Short mmCIF file of C-alpha atoms in Angstrom, two decimals:
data_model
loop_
_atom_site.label_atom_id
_atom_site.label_comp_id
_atom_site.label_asym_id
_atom_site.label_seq_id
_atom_site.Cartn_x
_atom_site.Cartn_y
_atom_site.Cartn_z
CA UNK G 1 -20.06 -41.74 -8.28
CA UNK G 2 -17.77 -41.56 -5.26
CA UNK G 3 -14.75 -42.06 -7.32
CA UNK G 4 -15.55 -39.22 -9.54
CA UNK G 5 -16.62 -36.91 -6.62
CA UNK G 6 -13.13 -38.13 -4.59
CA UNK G 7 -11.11 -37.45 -8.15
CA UNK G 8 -12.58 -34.28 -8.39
CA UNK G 9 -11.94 -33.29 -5.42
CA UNK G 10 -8.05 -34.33 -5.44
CA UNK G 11 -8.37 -32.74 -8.71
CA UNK G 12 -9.14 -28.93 -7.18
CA UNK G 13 -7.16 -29.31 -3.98
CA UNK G 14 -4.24 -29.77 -6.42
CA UNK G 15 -4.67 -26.85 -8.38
CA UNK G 16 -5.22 -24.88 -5.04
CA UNK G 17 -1.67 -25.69 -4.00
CA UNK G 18 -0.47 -25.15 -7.71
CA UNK G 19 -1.55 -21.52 -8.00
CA UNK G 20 0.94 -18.97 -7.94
CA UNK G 21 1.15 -16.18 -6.30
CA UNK G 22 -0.14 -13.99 -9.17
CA UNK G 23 -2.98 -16.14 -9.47
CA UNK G 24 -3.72 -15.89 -6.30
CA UNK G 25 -3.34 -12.30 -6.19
CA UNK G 26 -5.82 -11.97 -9.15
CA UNK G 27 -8.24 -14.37 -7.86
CA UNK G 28 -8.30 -12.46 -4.41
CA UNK G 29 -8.80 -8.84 -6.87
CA UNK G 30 -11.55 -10.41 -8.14
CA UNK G 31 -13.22 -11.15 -4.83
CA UNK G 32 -12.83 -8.10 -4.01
CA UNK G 33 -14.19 -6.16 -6.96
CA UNK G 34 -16.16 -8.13 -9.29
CA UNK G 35 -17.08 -6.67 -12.21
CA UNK G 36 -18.61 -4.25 -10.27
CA UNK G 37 -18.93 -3.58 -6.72
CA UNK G 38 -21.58 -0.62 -5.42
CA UNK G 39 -22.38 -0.93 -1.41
CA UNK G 40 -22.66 1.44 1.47
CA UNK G 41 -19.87 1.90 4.33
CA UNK G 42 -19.55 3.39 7.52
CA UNK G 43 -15.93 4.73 8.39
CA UNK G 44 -14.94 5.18 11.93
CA UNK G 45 -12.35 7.18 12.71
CA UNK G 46 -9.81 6.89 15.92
CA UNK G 47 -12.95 4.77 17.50
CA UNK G 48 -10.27 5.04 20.91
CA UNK G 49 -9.75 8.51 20.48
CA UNK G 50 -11.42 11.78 18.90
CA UNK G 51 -13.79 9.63 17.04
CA UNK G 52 -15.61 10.57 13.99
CA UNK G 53 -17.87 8.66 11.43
CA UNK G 54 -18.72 8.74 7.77
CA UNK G 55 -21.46 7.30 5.84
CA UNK G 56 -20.29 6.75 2.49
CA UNK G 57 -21.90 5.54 -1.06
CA UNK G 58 -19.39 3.19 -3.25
CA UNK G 59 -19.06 2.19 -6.80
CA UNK G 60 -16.07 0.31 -8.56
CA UNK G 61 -16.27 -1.18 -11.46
CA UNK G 62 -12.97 -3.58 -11.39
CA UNK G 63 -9.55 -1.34 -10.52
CA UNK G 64 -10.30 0.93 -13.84
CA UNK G 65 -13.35 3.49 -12.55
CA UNK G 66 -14.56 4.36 -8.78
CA UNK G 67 -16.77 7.19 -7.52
CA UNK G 68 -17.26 7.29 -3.67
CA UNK G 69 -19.39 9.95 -2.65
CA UNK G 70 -19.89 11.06 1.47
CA UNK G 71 -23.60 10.90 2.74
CA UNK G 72 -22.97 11.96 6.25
CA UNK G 73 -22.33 14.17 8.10
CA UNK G 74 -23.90 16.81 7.06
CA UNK G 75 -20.25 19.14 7.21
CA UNK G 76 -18.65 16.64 4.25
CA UNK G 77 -22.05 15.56 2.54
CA UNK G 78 -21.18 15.40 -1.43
CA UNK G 79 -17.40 15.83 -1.42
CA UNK G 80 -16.49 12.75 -3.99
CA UNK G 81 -13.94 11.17 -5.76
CA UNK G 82 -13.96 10.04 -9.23
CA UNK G 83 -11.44 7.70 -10.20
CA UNK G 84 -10.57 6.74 -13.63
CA UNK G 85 -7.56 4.45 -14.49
CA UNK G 86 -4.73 6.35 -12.76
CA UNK G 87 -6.27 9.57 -12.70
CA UNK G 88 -8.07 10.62 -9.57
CA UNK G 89 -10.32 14.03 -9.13
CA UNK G 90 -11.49 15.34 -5.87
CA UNK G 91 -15.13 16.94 -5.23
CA UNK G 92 -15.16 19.47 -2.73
CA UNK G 93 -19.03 21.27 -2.59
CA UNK G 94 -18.17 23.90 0.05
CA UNK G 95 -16.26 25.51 -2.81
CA UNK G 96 -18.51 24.20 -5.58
CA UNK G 97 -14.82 22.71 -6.95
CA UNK G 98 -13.05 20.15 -8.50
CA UNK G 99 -9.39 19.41 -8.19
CA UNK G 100 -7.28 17.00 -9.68
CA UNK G 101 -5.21 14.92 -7.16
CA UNK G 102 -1.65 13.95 -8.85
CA UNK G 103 -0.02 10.89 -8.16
CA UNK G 104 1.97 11.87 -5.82
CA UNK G 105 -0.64 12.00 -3.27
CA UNK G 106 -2.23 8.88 -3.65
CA UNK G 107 -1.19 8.21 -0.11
CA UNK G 108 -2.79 10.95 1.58
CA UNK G 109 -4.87 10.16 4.44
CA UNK G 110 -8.58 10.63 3.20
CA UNK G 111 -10.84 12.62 5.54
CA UNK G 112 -8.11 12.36 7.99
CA UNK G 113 -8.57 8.90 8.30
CA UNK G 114 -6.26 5.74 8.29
CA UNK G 115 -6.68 5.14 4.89
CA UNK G 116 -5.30 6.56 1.78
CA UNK G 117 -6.92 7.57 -1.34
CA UNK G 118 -5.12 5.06 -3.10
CA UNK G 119 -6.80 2.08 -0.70
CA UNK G 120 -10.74 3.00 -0.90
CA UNK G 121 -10.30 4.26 -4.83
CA UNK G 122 -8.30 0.69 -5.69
CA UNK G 123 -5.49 3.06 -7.43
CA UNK G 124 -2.67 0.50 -7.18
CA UNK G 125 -3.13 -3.36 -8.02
CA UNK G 126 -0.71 -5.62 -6.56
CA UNK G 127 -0.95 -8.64 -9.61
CA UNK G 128 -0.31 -5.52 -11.86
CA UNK G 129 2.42 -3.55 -9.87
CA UNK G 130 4.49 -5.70 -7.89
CA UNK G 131 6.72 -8.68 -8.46
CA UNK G 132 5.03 -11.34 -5.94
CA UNK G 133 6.59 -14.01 -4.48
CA UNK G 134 4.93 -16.70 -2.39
CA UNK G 135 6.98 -17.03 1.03
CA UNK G 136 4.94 -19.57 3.51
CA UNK G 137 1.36 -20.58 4.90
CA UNK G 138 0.30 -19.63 8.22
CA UNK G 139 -2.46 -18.36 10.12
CA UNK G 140 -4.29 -15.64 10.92
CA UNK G 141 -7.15 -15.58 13.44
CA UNK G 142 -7.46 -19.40 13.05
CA UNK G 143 -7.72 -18.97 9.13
CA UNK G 144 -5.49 -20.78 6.83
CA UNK G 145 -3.18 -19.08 5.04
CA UNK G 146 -1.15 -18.30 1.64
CA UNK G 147 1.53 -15.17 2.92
CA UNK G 148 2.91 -13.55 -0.08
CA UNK G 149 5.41 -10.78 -0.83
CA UNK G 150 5.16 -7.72 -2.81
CA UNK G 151 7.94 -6.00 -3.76
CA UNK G 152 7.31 -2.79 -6.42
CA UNK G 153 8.07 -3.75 -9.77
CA UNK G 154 10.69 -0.83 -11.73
CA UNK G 155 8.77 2.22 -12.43
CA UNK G 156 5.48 1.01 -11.08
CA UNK G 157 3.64 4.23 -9.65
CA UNK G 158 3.56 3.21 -6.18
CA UNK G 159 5.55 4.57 -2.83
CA UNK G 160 5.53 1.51 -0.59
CA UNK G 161 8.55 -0.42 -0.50
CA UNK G 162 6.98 -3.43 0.69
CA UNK G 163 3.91 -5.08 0.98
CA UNK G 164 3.09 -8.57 2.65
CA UNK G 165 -0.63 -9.90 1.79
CA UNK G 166 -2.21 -12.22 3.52
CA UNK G 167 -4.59 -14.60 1.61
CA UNK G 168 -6.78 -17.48 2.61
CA UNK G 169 -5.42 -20.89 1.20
CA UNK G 170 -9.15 -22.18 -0.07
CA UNK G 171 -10.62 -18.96 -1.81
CA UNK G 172 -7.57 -16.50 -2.02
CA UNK G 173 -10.15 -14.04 0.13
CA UNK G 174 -8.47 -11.07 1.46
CA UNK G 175 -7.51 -11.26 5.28
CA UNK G 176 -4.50 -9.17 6.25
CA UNK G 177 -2.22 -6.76 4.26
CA UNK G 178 0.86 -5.37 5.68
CA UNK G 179 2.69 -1.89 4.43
CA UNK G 180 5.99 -0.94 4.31
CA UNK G 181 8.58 2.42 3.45
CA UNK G 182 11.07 2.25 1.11
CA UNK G 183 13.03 1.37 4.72
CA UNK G 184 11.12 -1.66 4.91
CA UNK G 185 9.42 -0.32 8.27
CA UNK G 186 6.09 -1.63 9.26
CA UNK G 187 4.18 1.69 8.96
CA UNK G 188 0.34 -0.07 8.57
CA UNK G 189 -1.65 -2.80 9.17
CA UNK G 190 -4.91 -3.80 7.56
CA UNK G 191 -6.77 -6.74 8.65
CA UNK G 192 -10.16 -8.29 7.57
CA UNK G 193 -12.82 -10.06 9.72
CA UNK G 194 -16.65 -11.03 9.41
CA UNK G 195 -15.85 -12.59 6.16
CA UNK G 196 -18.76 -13.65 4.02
CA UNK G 197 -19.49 -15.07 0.58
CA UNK G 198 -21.70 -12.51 -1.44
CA UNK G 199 -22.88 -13.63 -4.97
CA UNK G 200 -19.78 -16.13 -5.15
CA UNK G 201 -17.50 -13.28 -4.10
CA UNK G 202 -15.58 -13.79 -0.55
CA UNK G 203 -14.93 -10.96 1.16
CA UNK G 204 -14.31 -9.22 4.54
CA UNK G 205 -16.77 -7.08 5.53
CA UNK G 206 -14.82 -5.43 8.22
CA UNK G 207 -11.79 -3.83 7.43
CA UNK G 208 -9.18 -2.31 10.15
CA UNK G 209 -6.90 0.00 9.48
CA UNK G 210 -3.81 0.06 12.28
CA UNK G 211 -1.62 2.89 11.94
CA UNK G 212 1.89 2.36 13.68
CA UNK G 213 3.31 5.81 12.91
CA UNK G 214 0.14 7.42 14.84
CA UNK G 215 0.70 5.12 18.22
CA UNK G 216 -1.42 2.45 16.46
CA UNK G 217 -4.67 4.28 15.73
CA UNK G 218 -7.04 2.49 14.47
CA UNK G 219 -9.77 3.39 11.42
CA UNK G 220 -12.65 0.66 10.76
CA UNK G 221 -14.72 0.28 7.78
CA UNK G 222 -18.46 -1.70 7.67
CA UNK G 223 -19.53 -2.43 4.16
CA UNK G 224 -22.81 -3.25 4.15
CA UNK G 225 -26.02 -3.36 1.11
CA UNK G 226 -23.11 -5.41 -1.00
CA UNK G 227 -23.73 -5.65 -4.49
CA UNK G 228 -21.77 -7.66 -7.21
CA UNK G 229 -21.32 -7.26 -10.75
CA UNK G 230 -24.58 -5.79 -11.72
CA UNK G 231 -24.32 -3.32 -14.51
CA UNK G 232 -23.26 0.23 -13.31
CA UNK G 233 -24.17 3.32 -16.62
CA UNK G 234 -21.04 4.65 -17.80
CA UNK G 235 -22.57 8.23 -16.87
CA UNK G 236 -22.28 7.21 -13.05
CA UNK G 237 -18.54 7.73 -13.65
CA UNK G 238 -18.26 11.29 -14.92
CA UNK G 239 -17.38 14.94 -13.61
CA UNK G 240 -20.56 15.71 -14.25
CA UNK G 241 -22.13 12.94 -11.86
CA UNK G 242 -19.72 13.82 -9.08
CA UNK G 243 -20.43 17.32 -9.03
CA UNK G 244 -24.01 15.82 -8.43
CA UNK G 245 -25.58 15.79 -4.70
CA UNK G 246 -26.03 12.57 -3.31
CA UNK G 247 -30.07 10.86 -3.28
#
């Protein structure tokens, strides 16, 4: 029995150090996203500074449909977004409106935060839109890990010219992603923390967003009442459902 557990074992260890990076990269999207992936998550905005925080409500089913919808504060409660494949529509109550956001600004700041429309609605996917290319393990707060290089594949729709993703060498879980222009300047930094294993999926909890362009100011993100891959209706992802106020 001991050999079979210790061949096993070898067995897995090997095909951990065999993956490439695109299986990595896939194995980490999965983590994050599940089939599905509904949970609640507090945004806090310059916490050092002029800070501000949103409660916000969050379905994704995989990197083809999201809907995030504000809760508080009362000012932004309802505005939306509704993402489907590459298109991405914009809910804004005060006007009783909705706009259609082109690609082109999938990299605007949303609610004048640190992160872009194209991070919280999953509009880009590295294993789909970037050549990656495994370059060394390291560490990152004491965590093992795979570092691996993106670099935009021809006429993928994406504006970064660089990114570097950190991964951890056991369960490819997300722990640090680094962004870079078309100059190959380090304009962000995203790192996870509290990581935990939710319904097999592992996952930071915690995400901080470190902008270098804006003297390093920081955006954080809590995720909490985490859900995975429990069937989400079709109708939650419609124009009609994000015109719709929140509980």
């Amino acid at each position: 029995m001991n050999l079979i557990l210790s061949i096993f074992l070898i067995t897995s260890i090997c095909n951990a150090e065999t993956q490439s990076p695109v299986e990595m990269m896939k194995r980490e999207e999965l983590n994050n996203t599940g089939k599905t992936f509904i949970s609640r998550m507090s945004m806090n905005i310059d916490p050092e500074g002029n800070s501000r925080t949103l409660e916000v409500a969050n379905w994704i089913q995989g990197y083809d449909k999201s809907l995030l919808k504000i809760i508080k504060p009362e000012k932004d409660k309802n505005q939306g977004n509704l993402k489907i494949l590459r298109q991405l529509w914009q809910f804004l109550p005060k006007v009783d409106r909705i706009i259609k956001i082109p690609q082109s600004m999938m990299l605007q700041s949303w609610m004048g935060s640190d992160f872009t429309n194209d991070d919280l609605v999953k509009g880009s996917q590295l294993s789909v839109d970037y050549q990656l290319k495994l370059i060394k393990t390291t560490e990152v707060n004491q965590i093992k890990v795979n570092m691996i290089e993106a670099i935009p594949k021809p006429n993928a729709p994406v504006v970064w010219g660089k990114i570097v993703e950190y991964v951890t060498q056991k369960e490819s879980a997300f722990v640090k992603r680094e962004f870079y222009s078309e100059k190959l300047k380090l304009v962000k930094t995203m790192v996870g923390t509290e990581i935990k294993t939710i319904n097999g999926h592992t996952i930071p909890t915690i995400l901080t967003m470190t902008n270098h362009e804006k003297g390093n100011r920081k955006t954080i993100i809590q995720y909490r009442n985490i859900v995975f891959d429990q069937s989400i209706p079709e109708s939650i992802f419609t124009q009609e459902n994000l015109r719709k106020p929140v509980f």
